[in-house]
Coordinates of C-alpha atoms and ligand atoms in Angstrom, one line a residue:
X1 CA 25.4 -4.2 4.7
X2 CA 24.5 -2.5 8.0
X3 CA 23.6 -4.1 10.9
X4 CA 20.3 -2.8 11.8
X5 CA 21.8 -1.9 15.4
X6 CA 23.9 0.0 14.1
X7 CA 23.5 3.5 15.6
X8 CA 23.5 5.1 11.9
X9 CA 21.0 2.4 10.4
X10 CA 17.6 3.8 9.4
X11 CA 14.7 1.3 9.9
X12 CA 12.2 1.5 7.4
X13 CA 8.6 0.4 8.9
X14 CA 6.2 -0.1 6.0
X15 CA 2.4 0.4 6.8
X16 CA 1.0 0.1 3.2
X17 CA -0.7 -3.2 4.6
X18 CA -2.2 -1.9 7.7
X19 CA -2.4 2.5 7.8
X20 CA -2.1 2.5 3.9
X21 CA -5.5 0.4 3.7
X22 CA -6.8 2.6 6.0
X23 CA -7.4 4.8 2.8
X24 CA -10.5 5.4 1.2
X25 CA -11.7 2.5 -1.2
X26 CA -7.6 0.8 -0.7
X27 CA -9.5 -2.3 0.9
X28 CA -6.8 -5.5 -0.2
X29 CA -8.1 -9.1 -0.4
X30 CA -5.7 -11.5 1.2
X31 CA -4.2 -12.9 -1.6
X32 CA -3.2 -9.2 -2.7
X33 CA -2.0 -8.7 1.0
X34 CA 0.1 -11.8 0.5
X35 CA 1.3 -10.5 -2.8
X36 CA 2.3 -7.3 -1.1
X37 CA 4.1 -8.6 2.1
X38 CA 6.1 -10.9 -0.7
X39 CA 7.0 -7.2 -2.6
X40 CA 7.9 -5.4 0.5
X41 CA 10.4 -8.6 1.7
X42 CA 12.1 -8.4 -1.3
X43 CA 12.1 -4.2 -0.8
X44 CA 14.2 -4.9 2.2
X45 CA 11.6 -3.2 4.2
X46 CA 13.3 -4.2 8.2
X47 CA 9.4 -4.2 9.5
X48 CA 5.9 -5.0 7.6
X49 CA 2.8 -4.2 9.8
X50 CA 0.8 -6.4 8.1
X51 CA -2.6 -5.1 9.6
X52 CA -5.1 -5.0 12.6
X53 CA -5.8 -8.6 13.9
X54 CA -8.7 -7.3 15.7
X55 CA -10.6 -5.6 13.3
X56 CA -11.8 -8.5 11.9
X57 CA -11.6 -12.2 11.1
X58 CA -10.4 -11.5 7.4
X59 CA -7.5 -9.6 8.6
X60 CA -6.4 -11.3 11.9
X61 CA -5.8 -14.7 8.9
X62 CA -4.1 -12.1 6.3
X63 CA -1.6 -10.6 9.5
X64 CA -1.1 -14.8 10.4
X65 CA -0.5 -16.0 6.7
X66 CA 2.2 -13.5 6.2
X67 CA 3.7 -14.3 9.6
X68 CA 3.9 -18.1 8.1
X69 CA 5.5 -17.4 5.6
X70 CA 7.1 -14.1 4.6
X71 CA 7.8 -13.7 7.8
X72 CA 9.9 -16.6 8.0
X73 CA 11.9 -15.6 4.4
X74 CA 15.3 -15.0 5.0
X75 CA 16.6 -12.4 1.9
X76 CA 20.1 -13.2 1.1
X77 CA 22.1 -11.9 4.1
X78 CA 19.0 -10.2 5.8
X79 CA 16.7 -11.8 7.9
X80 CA 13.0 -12.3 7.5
X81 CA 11.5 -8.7 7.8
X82 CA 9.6 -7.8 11.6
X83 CA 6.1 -8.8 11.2
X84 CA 4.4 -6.4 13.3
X85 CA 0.5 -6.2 14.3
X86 CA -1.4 -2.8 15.6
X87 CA -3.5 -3.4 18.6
X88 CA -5.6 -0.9 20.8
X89 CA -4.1 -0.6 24.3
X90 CA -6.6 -3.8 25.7
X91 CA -6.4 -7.0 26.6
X92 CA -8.3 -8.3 23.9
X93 CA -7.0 -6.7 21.0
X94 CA -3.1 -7.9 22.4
X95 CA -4.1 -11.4 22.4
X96 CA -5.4 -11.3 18.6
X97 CA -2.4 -9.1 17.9
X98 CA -0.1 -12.4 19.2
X99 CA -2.1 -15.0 17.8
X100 CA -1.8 -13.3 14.6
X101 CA 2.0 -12.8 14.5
X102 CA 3.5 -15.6 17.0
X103 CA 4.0 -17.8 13.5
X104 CA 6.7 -14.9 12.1
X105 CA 10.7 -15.6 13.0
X106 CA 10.7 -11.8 14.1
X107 CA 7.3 -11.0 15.5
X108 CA 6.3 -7.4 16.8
X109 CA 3.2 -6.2 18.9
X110 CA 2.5 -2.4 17.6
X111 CA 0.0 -1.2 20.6
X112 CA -1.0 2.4 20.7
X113 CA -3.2 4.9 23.2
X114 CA -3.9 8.4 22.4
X115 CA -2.2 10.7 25.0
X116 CA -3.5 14.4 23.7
X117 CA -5.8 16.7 25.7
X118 CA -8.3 16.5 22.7
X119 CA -8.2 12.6 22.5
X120 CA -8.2 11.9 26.5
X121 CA -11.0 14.4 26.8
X122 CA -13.2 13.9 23.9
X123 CA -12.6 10.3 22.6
X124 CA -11.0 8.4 26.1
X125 CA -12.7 10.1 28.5
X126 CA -9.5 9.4 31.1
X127 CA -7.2 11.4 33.0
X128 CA -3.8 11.6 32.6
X129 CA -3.6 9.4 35.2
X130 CA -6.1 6.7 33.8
X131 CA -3.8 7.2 30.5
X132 CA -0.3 6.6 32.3
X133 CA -2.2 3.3 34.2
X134 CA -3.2 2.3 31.3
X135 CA -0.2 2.2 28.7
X136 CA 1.5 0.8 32.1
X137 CA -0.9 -2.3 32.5
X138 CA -1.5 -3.0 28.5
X139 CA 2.6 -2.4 27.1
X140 CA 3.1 -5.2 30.7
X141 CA 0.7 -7.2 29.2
X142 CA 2.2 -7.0 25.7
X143 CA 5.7 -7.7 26.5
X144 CA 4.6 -10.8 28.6
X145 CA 3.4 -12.1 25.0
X146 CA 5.7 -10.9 22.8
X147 CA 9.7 -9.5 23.7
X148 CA 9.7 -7.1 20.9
X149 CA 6.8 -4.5 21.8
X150 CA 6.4 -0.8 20.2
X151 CA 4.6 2.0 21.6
X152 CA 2.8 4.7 20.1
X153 CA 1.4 7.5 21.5
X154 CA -1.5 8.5 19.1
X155 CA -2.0 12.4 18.2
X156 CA 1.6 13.1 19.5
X157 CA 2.0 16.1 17.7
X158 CA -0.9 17.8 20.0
X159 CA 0.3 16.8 23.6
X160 CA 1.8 18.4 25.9
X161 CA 5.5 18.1 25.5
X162 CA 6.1 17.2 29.5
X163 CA 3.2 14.5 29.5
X164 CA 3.8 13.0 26.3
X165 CA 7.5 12.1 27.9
X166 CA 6.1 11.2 31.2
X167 CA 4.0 9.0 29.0
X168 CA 6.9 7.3 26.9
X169 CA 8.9 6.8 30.3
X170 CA 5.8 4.8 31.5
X171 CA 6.2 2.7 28.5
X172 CA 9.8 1.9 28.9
X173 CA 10.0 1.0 32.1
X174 CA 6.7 -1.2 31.2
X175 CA 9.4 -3.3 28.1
X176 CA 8.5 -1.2 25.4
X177 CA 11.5 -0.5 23.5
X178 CA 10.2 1.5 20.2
X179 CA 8.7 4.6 20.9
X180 CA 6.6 5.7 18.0
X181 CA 5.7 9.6 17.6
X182 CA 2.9 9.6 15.3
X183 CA 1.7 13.3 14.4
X184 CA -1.7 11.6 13.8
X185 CA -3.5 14.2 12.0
X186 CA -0.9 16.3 9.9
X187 CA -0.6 19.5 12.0
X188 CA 3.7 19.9 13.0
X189 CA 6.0 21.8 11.0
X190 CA 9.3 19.9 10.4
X191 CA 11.3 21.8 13.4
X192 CA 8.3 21.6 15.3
X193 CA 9.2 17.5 15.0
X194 CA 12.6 18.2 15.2
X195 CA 12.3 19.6 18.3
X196 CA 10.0 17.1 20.2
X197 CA 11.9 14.0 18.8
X198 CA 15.7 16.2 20.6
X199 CA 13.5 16.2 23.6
X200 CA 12.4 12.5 24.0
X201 CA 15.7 11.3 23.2
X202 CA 17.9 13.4 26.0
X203 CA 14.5 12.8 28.9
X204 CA 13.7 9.5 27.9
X205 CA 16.3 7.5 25.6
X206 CA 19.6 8.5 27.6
X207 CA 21.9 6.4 26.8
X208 CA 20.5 3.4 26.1
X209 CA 21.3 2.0 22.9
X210 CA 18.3 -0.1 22.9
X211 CA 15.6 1.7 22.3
X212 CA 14.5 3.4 19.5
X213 CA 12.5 6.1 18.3
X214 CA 10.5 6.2 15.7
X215 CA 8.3 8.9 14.1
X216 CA 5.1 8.2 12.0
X217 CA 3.5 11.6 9.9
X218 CA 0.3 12.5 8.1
X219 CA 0.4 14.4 5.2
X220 CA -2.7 16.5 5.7
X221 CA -0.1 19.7 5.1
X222 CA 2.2 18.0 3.1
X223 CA 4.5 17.8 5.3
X224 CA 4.9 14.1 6.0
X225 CA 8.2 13.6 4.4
X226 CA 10.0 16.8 5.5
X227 CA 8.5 16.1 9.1
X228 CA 9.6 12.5 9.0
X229 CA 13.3 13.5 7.7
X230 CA 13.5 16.0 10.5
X231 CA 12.9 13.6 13.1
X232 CA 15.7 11.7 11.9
X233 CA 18.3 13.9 11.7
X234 CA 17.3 15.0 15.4
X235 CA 17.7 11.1 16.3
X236 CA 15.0 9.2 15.2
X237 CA 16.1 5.5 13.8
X238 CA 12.6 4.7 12.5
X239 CA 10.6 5.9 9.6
X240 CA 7.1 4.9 9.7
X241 CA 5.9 5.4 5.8
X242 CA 4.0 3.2 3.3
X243 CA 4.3 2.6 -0.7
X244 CA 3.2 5.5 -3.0
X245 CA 2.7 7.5 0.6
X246 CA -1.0 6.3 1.0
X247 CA -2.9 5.9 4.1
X248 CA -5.8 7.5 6.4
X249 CA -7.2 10.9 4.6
X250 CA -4.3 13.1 2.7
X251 CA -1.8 9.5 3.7
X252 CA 1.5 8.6 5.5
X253 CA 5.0 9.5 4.2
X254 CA 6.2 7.9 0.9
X255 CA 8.3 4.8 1.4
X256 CA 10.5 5.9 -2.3
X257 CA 10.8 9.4 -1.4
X258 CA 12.3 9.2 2.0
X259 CA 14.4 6.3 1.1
X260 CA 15.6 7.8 -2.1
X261 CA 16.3 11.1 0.3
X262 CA 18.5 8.9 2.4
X263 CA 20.1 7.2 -0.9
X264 CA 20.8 10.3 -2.6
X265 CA 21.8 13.1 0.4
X266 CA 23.9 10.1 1.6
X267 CA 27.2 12.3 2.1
X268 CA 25.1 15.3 3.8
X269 CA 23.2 12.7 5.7
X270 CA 25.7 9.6 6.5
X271 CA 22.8 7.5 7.1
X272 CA 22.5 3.8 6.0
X273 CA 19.5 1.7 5.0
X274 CA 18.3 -1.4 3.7
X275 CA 16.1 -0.9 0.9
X276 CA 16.9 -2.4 -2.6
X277 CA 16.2 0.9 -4.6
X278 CA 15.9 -0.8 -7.8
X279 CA 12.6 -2.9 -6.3
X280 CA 10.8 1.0 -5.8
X281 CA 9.3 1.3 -9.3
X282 CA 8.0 -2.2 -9.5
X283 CA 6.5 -1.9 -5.5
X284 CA 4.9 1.0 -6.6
X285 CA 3.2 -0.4 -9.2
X286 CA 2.1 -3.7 -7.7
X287 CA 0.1 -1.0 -4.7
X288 CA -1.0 0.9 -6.9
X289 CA -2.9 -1.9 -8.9
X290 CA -4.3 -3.6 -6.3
X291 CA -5.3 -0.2 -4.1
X292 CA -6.4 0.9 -7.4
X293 CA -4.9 4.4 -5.9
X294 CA -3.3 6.0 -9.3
X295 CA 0.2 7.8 -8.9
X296 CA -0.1 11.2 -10.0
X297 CA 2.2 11.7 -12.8
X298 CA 4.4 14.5 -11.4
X299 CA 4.7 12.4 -8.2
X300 CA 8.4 12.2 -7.0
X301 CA 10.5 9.1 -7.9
X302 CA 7.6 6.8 -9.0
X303 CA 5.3 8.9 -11.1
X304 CA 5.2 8.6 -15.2
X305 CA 7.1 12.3 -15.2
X306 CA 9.7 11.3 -12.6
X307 CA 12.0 10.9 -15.2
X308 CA 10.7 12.7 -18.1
X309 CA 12.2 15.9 -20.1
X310 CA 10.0 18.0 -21.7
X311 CA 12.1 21.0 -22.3
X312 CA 14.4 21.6 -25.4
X313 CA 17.0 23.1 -23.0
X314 CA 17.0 20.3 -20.8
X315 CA 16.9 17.9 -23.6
X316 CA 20.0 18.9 -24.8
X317 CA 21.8 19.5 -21.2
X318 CA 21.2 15.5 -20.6
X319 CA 22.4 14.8 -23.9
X320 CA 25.8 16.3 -22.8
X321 CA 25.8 14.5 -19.5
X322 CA 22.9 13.0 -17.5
X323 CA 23.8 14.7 -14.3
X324 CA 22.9 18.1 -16.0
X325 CA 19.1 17.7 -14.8
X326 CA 19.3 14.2 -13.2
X327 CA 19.9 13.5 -9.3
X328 CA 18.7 10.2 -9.6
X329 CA 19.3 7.3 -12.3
X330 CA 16.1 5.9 -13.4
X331 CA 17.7 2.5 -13.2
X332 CA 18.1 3.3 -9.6
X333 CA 15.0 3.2 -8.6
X334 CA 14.0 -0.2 -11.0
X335 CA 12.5 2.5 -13.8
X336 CA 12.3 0.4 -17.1
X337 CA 14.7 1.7 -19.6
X338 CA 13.2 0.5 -23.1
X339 CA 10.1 1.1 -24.7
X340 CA 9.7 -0.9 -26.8
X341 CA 10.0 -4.6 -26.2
X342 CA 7.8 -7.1 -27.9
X343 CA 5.0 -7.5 -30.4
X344 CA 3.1 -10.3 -31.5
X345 CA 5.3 -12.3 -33.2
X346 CA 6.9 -12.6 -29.6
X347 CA 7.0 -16.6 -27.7
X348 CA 6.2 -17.5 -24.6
X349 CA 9.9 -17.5 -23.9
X350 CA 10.3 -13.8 -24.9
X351 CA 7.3 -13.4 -23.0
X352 CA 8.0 -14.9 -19.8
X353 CA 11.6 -13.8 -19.7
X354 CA 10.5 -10.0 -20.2
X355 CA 8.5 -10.5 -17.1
X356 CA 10.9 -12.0 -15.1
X357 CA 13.2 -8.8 -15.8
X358 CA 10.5 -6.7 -15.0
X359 CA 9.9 -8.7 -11.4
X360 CA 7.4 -11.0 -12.1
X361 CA 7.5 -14.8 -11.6
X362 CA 4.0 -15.8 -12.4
X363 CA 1.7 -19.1 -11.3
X364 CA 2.0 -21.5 -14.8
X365 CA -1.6 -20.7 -14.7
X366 CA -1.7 -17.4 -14.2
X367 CA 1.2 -17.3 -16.8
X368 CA -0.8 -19.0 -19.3
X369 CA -3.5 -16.7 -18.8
X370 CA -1.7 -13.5 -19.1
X371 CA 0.5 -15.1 -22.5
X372 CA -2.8 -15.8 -23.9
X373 CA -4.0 -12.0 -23.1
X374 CA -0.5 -11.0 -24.6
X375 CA -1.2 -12.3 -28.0
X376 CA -5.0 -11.4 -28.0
X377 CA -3.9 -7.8 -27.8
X378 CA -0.6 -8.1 -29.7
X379 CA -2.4 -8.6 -32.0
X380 CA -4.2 -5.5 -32.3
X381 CA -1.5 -3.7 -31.1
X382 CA 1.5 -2.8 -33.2
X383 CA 4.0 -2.5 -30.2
X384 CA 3.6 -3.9 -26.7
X385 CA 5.5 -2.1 -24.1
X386 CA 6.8 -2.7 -20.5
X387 CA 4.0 -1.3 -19.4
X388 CA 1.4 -2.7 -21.6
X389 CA 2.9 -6.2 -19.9
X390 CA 2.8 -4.9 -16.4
X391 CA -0.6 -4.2 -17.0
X392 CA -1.5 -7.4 -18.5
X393 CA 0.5 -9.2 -15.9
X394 CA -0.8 -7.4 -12.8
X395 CA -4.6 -8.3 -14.0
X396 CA -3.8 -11.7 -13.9
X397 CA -2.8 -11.8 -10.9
X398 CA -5.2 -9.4 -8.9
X399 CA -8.1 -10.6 -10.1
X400 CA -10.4 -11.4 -7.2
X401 CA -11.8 -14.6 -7.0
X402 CA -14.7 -14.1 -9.9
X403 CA -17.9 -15.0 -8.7
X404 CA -19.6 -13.6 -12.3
X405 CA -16.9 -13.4 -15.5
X406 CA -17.6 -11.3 -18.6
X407 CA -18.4 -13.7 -21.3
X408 CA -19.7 -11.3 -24.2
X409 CA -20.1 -7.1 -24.7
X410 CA -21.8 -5.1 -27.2
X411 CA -22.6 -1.6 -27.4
X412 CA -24.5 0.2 -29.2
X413 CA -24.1 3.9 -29.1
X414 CA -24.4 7.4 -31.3
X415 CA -26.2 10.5 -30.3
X416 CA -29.8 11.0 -28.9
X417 CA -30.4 9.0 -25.9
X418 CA -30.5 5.3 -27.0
X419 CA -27.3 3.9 -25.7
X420 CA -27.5 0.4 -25.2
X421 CA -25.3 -2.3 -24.0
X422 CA -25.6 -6.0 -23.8
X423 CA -23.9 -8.2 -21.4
X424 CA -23.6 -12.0 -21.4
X425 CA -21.4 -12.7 -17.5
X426 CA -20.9 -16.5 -16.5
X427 CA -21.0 -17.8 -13.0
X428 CA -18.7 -20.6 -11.1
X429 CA -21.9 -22.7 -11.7
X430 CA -21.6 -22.1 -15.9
X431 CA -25.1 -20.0 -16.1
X432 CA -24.8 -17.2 -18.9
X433 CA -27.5 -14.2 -17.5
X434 CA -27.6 -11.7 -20.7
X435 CA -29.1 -8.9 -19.7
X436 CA -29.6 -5.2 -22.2
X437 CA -29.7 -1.8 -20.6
X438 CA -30.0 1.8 -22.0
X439 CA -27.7 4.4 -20.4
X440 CA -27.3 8.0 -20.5
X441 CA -24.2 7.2 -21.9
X442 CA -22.7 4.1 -23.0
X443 CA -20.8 3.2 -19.7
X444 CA -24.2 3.9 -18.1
X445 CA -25.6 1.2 -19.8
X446 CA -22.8 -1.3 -19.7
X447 CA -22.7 -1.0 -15.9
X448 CA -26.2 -0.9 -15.7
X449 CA -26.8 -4.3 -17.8
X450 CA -23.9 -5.6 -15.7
X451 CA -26.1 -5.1 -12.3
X452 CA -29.1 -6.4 -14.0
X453 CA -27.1 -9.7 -15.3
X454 CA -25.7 -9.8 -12.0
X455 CA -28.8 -9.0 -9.7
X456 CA -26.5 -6.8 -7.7
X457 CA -27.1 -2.9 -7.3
X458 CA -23.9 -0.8 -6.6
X459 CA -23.5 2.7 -6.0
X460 CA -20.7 4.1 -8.4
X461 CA -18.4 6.9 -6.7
X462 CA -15.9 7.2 -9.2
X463 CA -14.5 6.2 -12.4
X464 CA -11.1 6.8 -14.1
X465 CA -10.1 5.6 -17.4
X466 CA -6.5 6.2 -19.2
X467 CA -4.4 4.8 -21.4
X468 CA -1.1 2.8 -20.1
X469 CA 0.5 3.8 -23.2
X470 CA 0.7 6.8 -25.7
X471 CA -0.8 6.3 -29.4
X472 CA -3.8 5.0 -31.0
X473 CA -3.7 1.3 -30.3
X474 CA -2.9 2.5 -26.4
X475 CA -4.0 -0.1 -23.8
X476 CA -6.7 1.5 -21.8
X477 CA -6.9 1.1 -18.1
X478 CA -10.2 1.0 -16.1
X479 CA -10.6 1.6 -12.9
X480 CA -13.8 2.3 -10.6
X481 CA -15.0 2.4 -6.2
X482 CA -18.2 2.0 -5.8
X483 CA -20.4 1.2 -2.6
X484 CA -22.3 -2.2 -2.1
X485 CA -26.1 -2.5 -2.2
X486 CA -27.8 0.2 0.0
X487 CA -28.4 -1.7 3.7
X488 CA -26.1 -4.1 3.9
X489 CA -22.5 -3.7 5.3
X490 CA -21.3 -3.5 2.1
X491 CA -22.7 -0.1 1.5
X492 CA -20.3 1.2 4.2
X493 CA -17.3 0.3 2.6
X494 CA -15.8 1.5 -0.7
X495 CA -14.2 -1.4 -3.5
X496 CA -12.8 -0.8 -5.8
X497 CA -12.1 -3.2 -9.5
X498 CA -9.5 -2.2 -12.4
X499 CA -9.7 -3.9 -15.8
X500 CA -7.4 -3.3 -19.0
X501 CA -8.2 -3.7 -22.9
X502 CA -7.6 -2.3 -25.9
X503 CA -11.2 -1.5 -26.0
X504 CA -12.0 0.8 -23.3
X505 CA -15.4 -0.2 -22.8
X506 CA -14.6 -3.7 -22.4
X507 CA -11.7 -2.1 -19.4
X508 CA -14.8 -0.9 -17.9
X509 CA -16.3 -3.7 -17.8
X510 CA -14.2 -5.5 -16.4
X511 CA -13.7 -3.2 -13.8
X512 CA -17.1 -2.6 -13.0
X513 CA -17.4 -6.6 -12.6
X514 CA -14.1 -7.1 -10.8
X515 CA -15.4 -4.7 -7.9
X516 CA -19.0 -6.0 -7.6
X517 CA -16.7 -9.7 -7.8
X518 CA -15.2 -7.7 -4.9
X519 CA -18.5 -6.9 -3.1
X520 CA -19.9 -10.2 -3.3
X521 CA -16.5 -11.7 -1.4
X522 CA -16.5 -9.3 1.3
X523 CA -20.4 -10.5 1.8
X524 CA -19.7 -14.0 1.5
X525 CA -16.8 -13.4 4.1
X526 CA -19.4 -12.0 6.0
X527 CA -21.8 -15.0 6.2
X528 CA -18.8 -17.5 6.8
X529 CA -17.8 -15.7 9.8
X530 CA -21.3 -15.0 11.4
Ligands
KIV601 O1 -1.6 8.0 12.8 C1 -1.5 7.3 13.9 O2 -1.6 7.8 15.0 C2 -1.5 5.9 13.7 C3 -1.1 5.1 15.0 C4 -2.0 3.9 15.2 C5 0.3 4.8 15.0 O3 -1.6 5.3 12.7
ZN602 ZN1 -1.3 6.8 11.0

């Protein structure tokens, strides 16, 4: 295993937690933050920014729990990973950062300050100048909390070559010893990075083997990957990226794709890193559930197709020999080999052991919960697959705290325009409101006679359902964002909920209820910390 000194080590920074939640309706609860930070340690990732202390409460004691405790995980050999905050270039945003990470074995302030013409003029409103005193006095401050400080020059990609150095040589000489060279909104070409990340290293890096440069990409063009891949190969030893490449607007570069790059062009590339590929599939999986972010299915490495033939031709070529139209094993990246695995004559045993081989170590509760699920459907089900489990699995243990729980559905629908639906929900203090609705359509009126049960009015942006499985008896997946009630805060943020039956009305349900569950936390959150 590589030291991560070493001058050919890779560092991979995850930002699922902090950039990656940045993306529309991705909003984590803490617990699920938790559950992430514990996926990405066992990843290997070297460095989890775990969020934004100062953006709130809620997230300054998500950043601090993880700190506490996967923060101080050792993983075999490897240390605990770098728990790293993001903090605006001020005083007060610093001092949250700290307080949030101080608890971690390996802590890391993240402080940025755009350094562009269009940020300083529009958005600052300094000078160069101002901007140099600035990331002078706030990286000073930084490293007087924390030894291990990173810079990052917001919008990068648009300033001017000669400033944005001047800029980083400000930083260094301030203690900050990663340079980050975020291309904030999308807009390079990868020789375009190439270029500027060459520069920085011969004006400002030298030869000092302590500092490190790291680059951080947008995939407004698409580019985020191939830009990210060309700063390294021109020097940088950081790779700023997050799980299933999401993040602010189009997202960051994928954390599978560039490691599986480095993995696979290994001989062109002769560069190390410390990712456990076969964790990819699982991590994937686990963001994508709790984002509630689908992975398209042609997406590399991860999606459903990754790994698929279709054609005869190629059918028979990996019949011959795998390599014939495979670069990469599925088992390399943790992609489940069988089908088929059990069915309802299946134990607890069986059960629990398939999980475990899949990744998951479930709560007895939870476990007993998610067996009793198992059998529920096996039993309408003829096969249950790994999937089907995942699915089951990753319910129980994403659910956010429920406030209302479906007790009873019934729907009655057909053509004309009486669809009906009747919903029994309990609350933590055990009252059953049953409420009926009529809908334009039969989701219509289950979500509808959810709100009215609930005495909560959302506002429904979208809704996805599929199946997690081919055939008729296919487990169907729910998922839905919607906005809270008009007026409050809560109509400014999008939440999402995800829910899985056989039945997909009763997936909808559930998913409808698991987000306004998700509304009526975020509110409660808010009272407690007025
Ligand atoms: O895209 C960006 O510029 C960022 C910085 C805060 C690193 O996310
Ligand atoms: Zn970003």
């Amino acid at each position: 295993m590589s030291d991560w000194n070493d001058p050919n080590y890779v560092r991979i920074f995850d930002t699922t937690l902090r950039d990656g939640e940045q993306s529309p309706g991705a909003t984590m609860t803490s617990d699920e933050k938790l559950e992430v930070a514990r996926a990405l340690g066992k990843l290997g990732v070297d460095i989890i920014e775990a969020g934004f202390p100062a953006a709130s409460p809620d997230d300054l004691a998500a950043v601090k729990q993880i700190a506490l405790t996967v923060g101080k995980q050792k993983r075999g050999e490897k240390p605990p990973p770098v728990i790293c905050g993001l903090a605006r270039a001020v005083e007060g945003d610093l001092d949250k950062c700290w307080e949030a990470i101080q608890g971690a074995e390996r802590p890391r302030i993240h402080t940025f300050l755009a350094t562009s013409p269009i940020h300083r003029e529009h958005k600052l409103k300094l000078s160069k100048a101002e901007v140099l005193t600035q990331i002078e006095a706030m990286v000073k401050y930084a490293v007087s909390l924390c030894a291990d400080v990173e810079f990052s020059a917001e919008d990068a990609g648009r300033t001017e070559l000669d400033f944005l150095c001047e800029a980083f040589q400000v930083a260094v000489d301030a203690g900050a010893t990663t340079l980050n060279v975020p291309d904030t909104v999308g807009y390079l070409m990868p020789h375009e990075i190439g270029s500027r990340i060459a520069t920085i290293k011969e004006r400002v890096v030298g030869d000092r083997d302590d500092l490190v440069i790291s680059v951080h990409n947008h995939d407004d063009l698409g580019l985020a990957v191939a830009n990210s891949l060309a700063g390294v190969m021109a020097g940088a030893r950081q790779v700023e990226v997050a799980i299933n490449g999401i993040g602010e607007r189009a997202g960051n570069a994928s954390l599978e794709e560039i490691v599986m790059t480095l993995h696979t062009r290994k001989p062109a590339l002769k560069l190390d890193h410390g990712i456990d590929t076969k964790q990819l599939t699982r991590s994937s999986k686990l963001v994508s559930r709790v984002t509630g972010i689908q992975v398209q299915a042609n997406k590399a490495i991860v999606g459903a197709n990754a790994f698929a033939h279709e054609a005869g031709i190629h059918q028979h070529g990996m019949l011959s020999h795998q390599s014939t139209y495979e670069i990469m094993e599925p088992e390399t990246v943790g992609a489940p080999k069988s089908a088929l695995v059990l069915g309802k004559h299946s134990g607890k045993h069986a059960f629990a052991a398939r999980l475990e081989e899949l990744g998951y170590q479930l709560e007895p509760d939870a476990m007993k919960k998610a067996f009793k699920r198992f059998k529920e459907v096996a039993e309408k089900k003829k096969q249950m697959t790994d999937a089907d489990l995942l699915a089951l699995a990753q319910d129980e243990l994403h659910r956010p705290v429920e406030r209302f729980q479906l007790v009873a559905l019934q729907v009655s629908c057909g053509t004309g325009d009486l669809q009906t639906a009747t919903v029994r929900l309990k609350t933590a203090d055990g009252d059953e409101p049953t409420c009926a609705a009529i809908g334009n359509g039969p989701i219509e009126a289950v979500f509808e006679a959810i709100e009215m049960a609930a005495g909560v009015q959302l506002d429904l942006l979208e809704y996805n359902v599929r199946s997690v499985t081919g055939g008729e008896d296919a487990l169907g997946e729910a998922s839905v964002n919607v906005r809270g009630p008009k007026g409050t805060p809560q109509a400014e943020k999008v939440f999402h909920g995800a829910g899985a039956d056989v039945d997909v009305l009763v997936a909808s349900a559930k998913a409808y209820l698991a987000a306004l569950n998700r509304v009526l936390a975020a509110r409660e959150a808010e009272r407690a910390a007025a």
